mmCIF file of C-alpha atoms and ligand atoms in Angstrom:
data_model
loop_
_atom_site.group_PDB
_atom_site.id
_atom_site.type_symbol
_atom_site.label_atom_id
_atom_site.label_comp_id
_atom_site.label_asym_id
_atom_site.label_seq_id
_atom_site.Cartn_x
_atom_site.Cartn_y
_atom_site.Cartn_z
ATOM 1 C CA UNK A 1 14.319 19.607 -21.462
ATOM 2 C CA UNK A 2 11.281 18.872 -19.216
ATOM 3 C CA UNK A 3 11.166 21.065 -16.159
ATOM 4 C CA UNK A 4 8.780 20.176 -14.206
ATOM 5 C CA UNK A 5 5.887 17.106 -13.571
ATOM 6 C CA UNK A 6 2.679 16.181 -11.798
ATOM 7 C CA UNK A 7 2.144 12.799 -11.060
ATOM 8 C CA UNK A 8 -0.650 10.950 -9.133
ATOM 9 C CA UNK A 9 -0.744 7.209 -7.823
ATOM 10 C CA UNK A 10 -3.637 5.701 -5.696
ATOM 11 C CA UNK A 11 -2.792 4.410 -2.453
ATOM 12 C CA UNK A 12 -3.721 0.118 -2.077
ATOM 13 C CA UNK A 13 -4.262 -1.989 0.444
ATOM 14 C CA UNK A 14 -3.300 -5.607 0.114
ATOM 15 C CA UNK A 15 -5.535 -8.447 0.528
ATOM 16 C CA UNK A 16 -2.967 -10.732 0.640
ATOM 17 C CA UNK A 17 0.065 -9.082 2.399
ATOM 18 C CA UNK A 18 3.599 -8.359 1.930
ATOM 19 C CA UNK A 19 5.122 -8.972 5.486
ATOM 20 C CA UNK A 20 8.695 -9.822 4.915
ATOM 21 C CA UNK A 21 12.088 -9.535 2.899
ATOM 22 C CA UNK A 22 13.906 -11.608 1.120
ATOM 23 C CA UNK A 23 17.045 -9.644 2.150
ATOM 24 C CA UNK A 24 17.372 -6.313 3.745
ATOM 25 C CA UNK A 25 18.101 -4.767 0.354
ATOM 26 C CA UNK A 26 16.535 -3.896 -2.300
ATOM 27 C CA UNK A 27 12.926 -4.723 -1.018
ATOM 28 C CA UNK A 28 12.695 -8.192 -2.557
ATOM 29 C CA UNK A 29 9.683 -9.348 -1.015
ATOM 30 C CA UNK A 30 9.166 -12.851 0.797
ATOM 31 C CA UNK A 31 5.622 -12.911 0.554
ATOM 32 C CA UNK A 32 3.784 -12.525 -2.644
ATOM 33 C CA UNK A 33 0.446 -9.918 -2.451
ATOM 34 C CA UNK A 34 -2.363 -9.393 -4.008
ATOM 35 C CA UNK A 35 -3.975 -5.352 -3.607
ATOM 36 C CA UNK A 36 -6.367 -3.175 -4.536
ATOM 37 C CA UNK A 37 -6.158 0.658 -5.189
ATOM 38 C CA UNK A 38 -8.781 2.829 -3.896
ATOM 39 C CA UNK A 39 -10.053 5.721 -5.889
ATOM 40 C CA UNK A 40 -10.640 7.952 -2.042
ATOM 41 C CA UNK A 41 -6.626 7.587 -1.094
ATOM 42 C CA UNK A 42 -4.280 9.432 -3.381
ATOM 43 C CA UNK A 43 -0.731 11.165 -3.131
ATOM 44 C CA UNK A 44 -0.391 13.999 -5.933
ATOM 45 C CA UNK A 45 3.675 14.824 -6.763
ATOM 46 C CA UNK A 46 5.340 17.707 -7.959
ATOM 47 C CA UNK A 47 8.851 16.913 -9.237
ATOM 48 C CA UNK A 48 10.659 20.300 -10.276
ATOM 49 C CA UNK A 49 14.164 20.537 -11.824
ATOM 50 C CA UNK A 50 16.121 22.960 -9.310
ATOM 51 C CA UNK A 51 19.763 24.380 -9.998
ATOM 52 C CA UNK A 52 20.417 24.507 -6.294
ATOM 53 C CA UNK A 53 22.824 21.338 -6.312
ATOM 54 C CA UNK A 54 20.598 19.768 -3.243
ATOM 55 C CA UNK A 55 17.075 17.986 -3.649
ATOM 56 C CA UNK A 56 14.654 19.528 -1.686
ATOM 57 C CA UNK A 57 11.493 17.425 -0.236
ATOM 58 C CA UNK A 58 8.054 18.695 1.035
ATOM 59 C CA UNK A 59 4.818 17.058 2.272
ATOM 60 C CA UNK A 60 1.460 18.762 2.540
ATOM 61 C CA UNK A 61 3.656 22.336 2.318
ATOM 62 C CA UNK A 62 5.874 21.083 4.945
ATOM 63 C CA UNK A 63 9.760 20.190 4.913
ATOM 64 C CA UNK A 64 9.533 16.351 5.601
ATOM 65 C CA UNK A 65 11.557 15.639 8.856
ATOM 66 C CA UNK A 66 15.000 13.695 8.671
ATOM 67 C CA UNK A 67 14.535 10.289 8.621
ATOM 68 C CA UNK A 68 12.107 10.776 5.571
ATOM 69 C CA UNK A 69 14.582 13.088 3.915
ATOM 70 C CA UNK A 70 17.023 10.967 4.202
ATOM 71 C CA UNK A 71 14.732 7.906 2.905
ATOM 72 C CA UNK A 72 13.720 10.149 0.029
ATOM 73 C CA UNK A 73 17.627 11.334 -0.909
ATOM 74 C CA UNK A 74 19.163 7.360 -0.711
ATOM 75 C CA UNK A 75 15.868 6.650 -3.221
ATOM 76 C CA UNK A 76 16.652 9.627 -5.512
ATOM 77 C CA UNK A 77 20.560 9.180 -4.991
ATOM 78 C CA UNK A 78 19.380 5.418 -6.268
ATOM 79 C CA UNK A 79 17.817 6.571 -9.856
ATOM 80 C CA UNK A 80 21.299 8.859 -10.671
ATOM 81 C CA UNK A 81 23.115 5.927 -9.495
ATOM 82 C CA UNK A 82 21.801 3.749 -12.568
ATOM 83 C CA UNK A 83 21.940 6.580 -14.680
ATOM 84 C CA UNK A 84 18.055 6.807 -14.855
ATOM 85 C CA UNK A 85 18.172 10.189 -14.274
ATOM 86 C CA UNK A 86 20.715 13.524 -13.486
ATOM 87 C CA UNK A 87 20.568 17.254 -11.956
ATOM 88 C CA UNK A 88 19.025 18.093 -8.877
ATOM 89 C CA UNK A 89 15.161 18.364 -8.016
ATOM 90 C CA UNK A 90 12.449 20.019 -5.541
ATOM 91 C CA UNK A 91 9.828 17.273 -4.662
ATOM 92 C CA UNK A 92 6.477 18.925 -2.977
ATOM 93 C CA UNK A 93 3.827 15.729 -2.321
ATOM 94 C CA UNK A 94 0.584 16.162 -0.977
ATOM 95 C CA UNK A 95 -1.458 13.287 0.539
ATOM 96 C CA UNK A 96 -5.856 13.680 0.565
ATOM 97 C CA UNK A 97 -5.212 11.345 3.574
ATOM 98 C CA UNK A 98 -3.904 11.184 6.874
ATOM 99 C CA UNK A 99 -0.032 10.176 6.302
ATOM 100 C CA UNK A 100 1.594 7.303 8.853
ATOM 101 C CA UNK A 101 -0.544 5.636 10.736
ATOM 102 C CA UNK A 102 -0.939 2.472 8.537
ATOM 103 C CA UNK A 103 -2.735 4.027 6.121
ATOM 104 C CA UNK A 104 -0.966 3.103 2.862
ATOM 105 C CA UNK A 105 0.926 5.984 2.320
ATOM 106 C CA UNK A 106 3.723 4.631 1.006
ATOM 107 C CA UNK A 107 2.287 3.094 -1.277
ATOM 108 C CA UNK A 108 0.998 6.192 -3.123
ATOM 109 C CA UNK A 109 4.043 7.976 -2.585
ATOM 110 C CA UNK A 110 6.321 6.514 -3.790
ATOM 111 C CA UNK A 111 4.804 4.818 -6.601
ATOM 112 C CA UNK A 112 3.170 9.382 -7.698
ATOM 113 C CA UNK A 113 7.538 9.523 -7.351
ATOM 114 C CA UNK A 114 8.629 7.094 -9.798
ATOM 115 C CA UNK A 115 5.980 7.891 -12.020
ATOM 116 C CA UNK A 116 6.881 11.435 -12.136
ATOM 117 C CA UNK A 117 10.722 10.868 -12.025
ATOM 118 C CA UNK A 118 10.495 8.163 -14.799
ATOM 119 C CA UNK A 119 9.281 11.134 -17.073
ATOM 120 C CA UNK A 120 12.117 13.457 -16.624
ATOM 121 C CA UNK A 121 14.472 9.909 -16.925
ATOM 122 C CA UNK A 122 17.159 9.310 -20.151
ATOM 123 C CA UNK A 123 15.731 5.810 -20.457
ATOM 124 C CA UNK A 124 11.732 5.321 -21.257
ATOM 125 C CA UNK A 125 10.648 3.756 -18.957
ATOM 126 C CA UNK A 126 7.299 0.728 -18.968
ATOM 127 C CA UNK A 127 4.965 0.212 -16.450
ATOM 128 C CA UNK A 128 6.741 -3.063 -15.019
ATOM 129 C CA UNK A 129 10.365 -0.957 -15.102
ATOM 130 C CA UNK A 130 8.662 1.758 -13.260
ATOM 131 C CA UNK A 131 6.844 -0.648 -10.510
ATOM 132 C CA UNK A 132 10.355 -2.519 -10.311
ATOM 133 C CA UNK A 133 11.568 1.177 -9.403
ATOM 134 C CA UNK A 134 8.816 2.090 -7.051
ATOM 135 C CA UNK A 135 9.541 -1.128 -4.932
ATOM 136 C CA UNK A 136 12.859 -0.010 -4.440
ATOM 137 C CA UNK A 137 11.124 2.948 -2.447
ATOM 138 C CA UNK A 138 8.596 0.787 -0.649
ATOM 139 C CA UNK A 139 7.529 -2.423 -1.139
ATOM 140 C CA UNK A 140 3.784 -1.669 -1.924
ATOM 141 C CA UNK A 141 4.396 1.171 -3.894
ATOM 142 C CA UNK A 142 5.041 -1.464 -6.592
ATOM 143 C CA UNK A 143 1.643 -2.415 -6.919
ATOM 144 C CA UNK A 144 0.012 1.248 -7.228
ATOM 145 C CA UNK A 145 1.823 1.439 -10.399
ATOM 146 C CA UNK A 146 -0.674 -0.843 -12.247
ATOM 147 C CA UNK A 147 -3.452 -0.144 -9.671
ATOM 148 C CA UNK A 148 -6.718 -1.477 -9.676
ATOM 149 C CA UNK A 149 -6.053 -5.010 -8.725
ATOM 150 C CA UNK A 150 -2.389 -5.764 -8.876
ATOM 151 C CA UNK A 151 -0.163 -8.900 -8.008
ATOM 152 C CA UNK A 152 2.860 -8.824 -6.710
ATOM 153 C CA UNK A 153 4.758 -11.833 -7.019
ATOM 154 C CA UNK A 154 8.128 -13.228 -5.238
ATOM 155 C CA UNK A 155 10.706 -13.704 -7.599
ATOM 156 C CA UNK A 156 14.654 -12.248 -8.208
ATOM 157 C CA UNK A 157 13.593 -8.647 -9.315
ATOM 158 C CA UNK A 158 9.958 -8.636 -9.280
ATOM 159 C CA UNK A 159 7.063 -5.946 -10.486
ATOM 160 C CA UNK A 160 3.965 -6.015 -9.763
ATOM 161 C CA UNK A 161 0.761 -6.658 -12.924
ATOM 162 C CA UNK A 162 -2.761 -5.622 -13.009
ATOM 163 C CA UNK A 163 -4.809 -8.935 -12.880
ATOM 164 C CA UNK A 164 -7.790 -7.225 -12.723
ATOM 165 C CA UNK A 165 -9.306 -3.362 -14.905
ATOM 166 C CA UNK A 166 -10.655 -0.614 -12.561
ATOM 167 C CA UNK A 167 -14.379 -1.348 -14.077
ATOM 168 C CA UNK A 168 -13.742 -5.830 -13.754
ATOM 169 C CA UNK A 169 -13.924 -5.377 -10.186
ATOM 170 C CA UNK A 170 -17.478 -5.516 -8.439
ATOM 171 C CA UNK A 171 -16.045 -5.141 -5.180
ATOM 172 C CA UNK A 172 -14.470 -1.685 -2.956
ATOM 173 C CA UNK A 173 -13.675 -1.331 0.442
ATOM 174 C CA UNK A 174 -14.310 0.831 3.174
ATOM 175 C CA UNK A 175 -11.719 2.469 5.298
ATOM 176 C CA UNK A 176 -13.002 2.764 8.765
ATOM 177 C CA UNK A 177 -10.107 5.085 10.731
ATOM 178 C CA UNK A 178 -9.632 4.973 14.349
ATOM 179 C CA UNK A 179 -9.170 7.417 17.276
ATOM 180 C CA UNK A 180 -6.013 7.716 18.266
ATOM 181 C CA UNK A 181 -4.205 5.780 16.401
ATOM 182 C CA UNK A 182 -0.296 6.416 17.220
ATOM 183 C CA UNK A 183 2.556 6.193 15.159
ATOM 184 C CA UNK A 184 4.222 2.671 15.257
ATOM 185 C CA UNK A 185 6.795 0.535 14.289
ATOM 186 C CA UNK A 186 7.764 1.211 10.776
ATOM 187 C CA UNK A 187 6.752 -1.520 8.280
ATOM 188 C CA UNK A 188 10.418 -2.462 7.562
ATOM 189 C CA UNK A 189 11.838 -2.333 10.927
ATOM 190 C CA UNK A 190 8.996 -4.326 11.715
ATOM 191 C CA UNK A 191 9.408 -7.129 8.899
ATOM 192 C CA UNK A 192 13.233 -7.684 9.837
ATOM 193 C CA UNK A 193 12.352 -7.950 13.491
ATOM 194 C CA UNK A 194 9.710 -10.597 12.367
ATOM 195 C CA UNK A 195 11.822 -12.271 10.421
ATOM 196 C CA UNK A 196 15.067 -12.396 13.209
ATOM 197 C CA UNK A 197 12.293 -13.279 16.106
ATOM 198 C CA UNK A 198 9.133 -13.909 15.584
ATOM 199 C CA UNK A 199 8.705 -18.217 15.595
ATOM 200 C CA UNK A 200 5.833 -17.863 13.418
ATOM 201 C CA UNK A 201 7.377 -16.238 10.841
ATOM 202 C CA UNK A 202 7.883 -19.328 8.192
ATOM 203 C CA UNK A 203 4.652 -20.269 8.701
ATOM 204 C CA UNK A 204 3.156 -17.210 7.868
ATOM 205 C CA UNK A 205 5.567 -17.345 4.656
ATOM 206 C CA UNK A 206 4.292 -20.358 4.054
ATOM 207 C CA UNK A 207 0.520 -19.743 4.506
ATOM 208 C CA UNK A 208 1.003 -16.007 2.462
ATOM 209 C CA UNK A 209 2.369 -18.496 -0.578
ATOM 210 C CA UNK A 210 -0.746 -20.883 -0.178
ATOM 211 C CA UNK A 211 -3.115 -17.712 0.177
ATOM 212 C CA UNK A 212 -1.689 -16.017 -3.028
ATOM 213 C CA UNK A 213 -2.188 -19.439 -4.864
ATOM 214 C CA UNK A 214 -5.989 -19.779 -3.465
ATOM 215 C CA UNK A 215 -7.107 -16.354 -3.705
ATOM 216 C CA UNK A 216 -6.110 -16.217 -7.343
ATOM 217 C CA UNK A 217 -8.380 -19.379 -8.314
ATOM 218 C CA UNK A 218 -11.388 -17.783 -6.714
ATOM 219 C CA UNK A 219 -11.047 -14.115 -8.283
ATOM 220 C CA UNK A 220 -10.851 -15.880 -12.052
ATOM 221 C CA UNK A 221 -14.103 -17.567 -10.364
ATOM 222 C CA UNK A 222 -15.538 -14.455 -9.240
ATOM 223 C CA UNK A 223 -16.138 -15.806 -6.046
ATOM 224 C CA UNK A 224 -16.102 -12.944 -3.705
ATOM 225 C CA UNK A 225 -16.945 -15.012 -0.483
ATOM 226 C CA UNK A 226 -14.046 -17.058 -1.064
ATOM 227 C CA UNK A 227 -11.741 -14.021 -1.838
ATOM 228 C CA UNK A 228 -13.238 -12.227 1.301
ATOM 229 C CA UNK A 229 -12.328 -15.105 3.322
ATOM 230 C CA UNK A 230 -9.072 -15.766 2.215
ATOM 231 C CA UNK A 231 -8.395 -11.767 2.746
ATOM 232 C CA UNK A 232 -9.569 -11.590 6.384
ATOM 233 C CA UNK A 233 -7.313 -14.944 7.316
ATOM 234 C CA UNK A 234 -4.235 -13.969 5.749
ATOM 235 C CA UNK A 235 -4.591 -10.528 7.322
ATOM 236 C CA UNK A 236 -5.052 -12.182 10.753
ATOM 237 C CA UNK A 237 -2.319 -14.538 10.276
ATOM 238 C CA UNK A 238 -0.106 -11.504 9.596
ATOM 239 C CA UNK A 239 -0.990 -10.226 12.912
ATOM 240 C CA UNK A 240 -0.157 -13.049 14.211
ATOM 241 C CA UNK A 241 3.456 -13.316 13.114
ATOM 242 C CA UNK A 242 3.837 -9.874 14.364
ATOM 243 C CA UNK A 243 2.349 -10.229 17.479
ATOM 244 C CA UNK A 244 4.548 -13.356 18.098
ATOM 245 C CA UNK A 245 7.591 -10.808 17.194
ATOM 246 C CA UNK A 246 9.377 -10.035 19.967
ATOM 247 C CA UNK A 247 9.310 -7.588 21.352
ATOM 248 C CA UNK A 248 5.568 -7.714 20.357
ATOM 249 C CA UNK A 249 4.529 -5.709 17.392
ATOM 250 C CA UNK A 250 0.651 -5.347 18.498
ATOM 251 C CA UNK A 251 -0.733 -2.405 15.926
ATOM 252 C CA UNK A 252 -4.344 -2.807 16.949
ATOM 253 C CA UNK A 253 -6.480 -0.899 19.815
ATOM 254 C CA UNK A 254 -9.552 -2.082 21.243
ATOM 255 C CA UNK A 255 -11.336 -0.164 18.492
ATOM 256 C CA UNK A 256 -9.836 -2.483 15.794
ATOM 257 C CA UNK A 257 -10.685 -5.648 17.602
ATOM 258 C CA UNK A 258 -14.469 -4.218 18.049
ATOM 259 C CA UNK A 259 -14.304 -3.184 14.421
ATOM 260 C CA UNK A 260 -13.258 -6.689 13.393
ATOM 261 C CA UNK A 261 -15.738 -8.191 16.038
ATOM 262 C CA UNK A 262 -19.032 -6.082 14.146
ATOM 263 C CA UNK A 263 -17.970 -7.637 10.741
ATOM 264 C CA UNK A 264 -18.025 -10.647 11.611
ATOM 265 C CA UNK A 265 -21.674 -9.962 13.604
ATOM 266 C CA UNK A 266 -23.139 -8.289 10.282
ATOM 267 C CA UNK A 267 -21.571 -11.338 8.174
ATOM 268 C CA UNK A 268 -23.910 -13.639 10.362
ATOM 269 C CA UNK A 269 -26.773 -11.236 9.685
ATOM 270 C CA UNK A 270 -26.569 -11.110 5.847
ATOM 271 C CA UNK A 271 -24.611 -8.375 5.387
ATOM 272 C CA UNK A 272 -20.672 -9.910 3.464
ATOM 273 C CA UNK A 273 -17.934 -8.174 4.927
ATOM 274 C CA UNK A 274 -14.856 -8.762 5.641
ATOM 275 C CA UNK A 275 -11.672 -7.051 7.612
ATOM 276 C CA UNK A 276 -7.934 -6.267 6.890
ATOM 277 C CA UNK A 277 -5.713 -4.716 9.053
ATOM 278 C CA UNK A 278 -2.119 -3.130 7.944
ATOM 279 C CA UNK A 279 0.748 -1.830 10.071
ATOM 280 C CA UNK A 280 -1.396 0.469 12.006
ATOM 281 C CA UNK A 281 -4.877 0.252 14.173
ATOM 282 C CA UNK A 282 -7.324 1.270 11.034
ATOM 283 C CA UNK A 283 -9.468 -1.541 9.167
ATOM 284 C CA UNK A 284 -10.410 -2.007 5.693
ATOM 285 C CA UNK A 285 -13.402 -3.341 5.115
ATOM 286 C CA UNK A 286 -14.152 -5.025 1.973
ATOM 287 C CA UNK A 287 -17.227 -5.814 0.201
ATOM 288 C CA UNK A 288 -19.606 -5.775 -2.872
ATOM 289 C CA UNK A 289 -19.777 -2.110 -4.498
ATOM 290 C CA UNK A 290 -23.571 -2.296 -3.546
ATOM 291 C CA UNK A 291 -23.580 -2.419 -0.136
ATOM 292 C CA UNK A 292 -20.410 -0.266 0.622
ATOM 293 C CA UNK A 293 -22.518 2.726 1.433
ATOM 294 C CA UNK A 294 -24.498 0.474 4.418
ATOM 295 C CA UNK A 295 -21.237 -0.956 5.873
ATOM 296 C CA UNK A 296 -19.815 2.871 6.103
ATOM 297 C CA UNK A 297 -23.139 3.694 7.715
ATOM 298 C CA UNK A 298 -22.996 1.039 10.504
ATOM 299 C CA UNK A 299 -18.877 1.589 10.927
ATOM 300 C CA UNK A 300 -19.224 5.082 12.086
ATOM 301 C CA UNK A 301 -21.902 4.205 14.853
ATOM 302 C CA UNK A 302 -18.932 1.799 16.641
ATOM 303 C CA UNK A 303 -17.632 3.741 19.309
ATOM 304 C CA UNK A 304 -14.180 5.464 19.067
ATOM 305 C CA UNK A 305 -14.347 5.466 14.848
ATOM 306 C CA UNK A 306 -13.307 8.712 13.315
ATOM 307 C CA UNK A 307 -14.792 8.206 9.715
ATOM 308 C CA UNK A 308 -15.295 5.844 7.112
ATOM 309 C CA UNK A 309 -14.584 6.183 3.661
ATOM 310 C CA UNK A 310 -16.106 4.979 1.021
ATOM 311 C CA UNK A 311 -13.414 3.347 -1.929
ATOM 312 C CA UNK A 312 -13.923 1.826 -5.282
ATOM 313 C CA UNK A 313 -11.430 0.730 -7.343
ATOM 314 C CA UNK A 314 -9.144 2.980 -9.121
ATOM 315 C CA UNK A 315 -6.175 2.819 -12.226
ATOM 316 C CA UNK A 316 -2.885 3.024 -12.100
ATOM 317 C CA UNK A 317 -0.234 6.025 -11.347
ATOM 318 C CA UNK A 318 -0.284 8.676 -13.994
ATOM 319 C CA UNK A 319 1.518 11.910 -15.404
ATOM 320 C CA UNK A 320 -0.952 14.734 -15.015
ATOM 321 C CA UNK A 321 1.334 17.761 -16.539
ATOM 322 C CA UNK A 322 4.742 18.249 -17.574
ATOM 323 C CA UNK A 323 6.405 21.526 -19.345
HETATM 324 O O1 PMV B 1 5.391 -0.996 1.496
HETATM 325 P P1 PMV B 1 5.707 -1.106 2.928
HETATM 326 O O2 PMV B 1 7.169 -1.286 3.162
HETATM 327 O O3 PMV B 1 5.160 0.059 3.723
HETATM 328 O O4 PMV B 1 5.019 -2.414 3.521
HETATM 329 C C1 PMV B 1 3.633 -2.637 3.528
HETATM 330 C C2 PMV B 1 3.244 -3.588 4.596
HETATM 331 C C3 PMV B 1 1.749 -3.795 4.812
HETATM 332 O O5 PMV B 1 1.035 -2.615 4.569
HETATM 333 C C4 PMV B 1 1.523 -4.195 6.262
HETATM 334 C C5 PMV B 1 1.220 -4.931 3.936
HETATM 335 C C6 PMV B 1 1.006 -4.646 2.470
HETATM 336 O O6 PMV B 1 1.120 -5.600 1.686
HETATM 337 O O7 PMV B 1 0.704 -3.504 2.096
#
């Protein structure tokens, strides 16, 4: 009987995004997405078969507080519930970047979870099961099962695929994280208020189907001006759904706007770039593996940035160890 397992998963960030539900179970998405996983941004899981009767949950050493306890119990109540998996378990996760925010940590999270989980499971378990399991967690976890770059289509029960290998992809992105960037409105609490209020919310679904469609031409083309300007519109056309939402979801500072301001000012001077923005004030910038180091350089001189990280493409989620 396996006792205990180390699992990894890197974190993505979409450049076509999943804003939206089909319903508010299950986390059927309405928008299909398109994401890549970034070798800098990773969660690392411990999953440990305990006697205790309760499952235990940690973060960076620290007891997670309720409402992600509770998130984490429903998901693990959810595998014993379809007989994926019995007995009770300690889960200790540690993030190499900041956690909320809008950084993507759910993504890694729960997508180092199943991974480790599907190894102590009854039933093995493929990679399009196990990103079919991750969504159930969060949305974007799904596509950090594959990694690399992953789509994530809409359909009845959908997982997400790698369109793209790790070493395929001449293009990374660089995180550029903001000063005080506060906690917001949770990514599905903020899709079902979209949804219920915001009046450009079928347009965006609409435009996010269109996107999806366009962006996958031009990647088979290896046309990375096209796919960065496909990215940067459906990312603003996200914002603008939620900023439509009422009451307004606005997840940018004035640091974001100037961040998304300079990349389009270095664009005009030569230099290809282009922004995304996720539930949360930080930018991703995307562009050619050859000039990632020069955009970090000139994002850390804008006023009121914290760092910039440099990200290449990484693989999918993994078992490290198990005994
Ligand atoms: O996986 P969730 O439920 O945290 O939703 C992710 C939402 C965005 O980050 C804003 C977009 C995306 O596709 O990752």
């Amino acid at each position: 009987m396996i006792h205990r397992v180390v699992a990894c998963a890197h974190a993505n960030i979409a450049l076509i995004k999943y804003w939206g539900k089909q319903t508010a179970l299950g986390n059927l998405p309405a928008t299909p997405s398109i994401s890549l996983a970034l070798d800098k941004l990773y969660t690392e899981t411990i999953v440990t078969r305990e006697e205790k009767g309760v499952d235990e949950f940690f973060l960076n050493d620290s007891p997670v507080e309720k409402t992600t306890k509770d998130r984490l119990l429903k998901y693990l109540n959810f595998w014993r519930s379809e007989s994926l998996l019995d007995g009770t378990f300690s889960v200790h996760s540690s993030n190499n970047f900041p956690t909320g925010a809008g950084l993507a940590s759910s993504s890694s999270g729960f997508a180092a979870l199943a991974t480790a989980l599907g190894k102590f499971s009854n039933k093995k378990l493929n990679r399009s099961e196990l990103s079919v399991l991750a969504r159930r967690g969060s949305g974007s976890a799904a596509r950090s099962i594959p990694g690399a770059l992953a789509a994530f289509p809409v359909s009845a029960n959908p997982s997400a695929r790698r369109l793209l290998p790790p070493e395929k992809i001449s293009w990374g992105m660089v995180i550029v994280v903001v000063n005080n960037a506060e906690k917001e409105t949770g990514s599905s609490i903020g899709m079902e208020l979209s949804r219920k209020t915001s009046p450009y919310y079928k347009s965006w679904i609409a435009q996010a189907h269109k996107d999806y469609q366009n962006i996958l031409a031009v990647i088979k083309k290896d046309d990375f001006t096209k796919v960065g300007e496909i990215t940067e519109a459906n990312a603003l056309a996200m914002h603008a759904c939620m900023i439509a939402t009422r009451p307004a979801l606005v997840y940018w500072n004035g640091v974001t706007v100037d961040i998304i301001r300079s990349a389009k000012q270095w664009r005009e001077n030569g230099l290809e770039v282009y922004a995304t923005i996720d539930a949360g004030a930080h930018v991703a910038l995307l562009a050619r593996l050859d000039d990632l180091n020069k955009v970090a350089k000139k994002a850390k001189k804008i006023e009121g940035v914290e760092k910039a990280v440099i990200c290449k493409p990484a693989g999918g989620s993994r078992v490290i160890k198990w005994e």
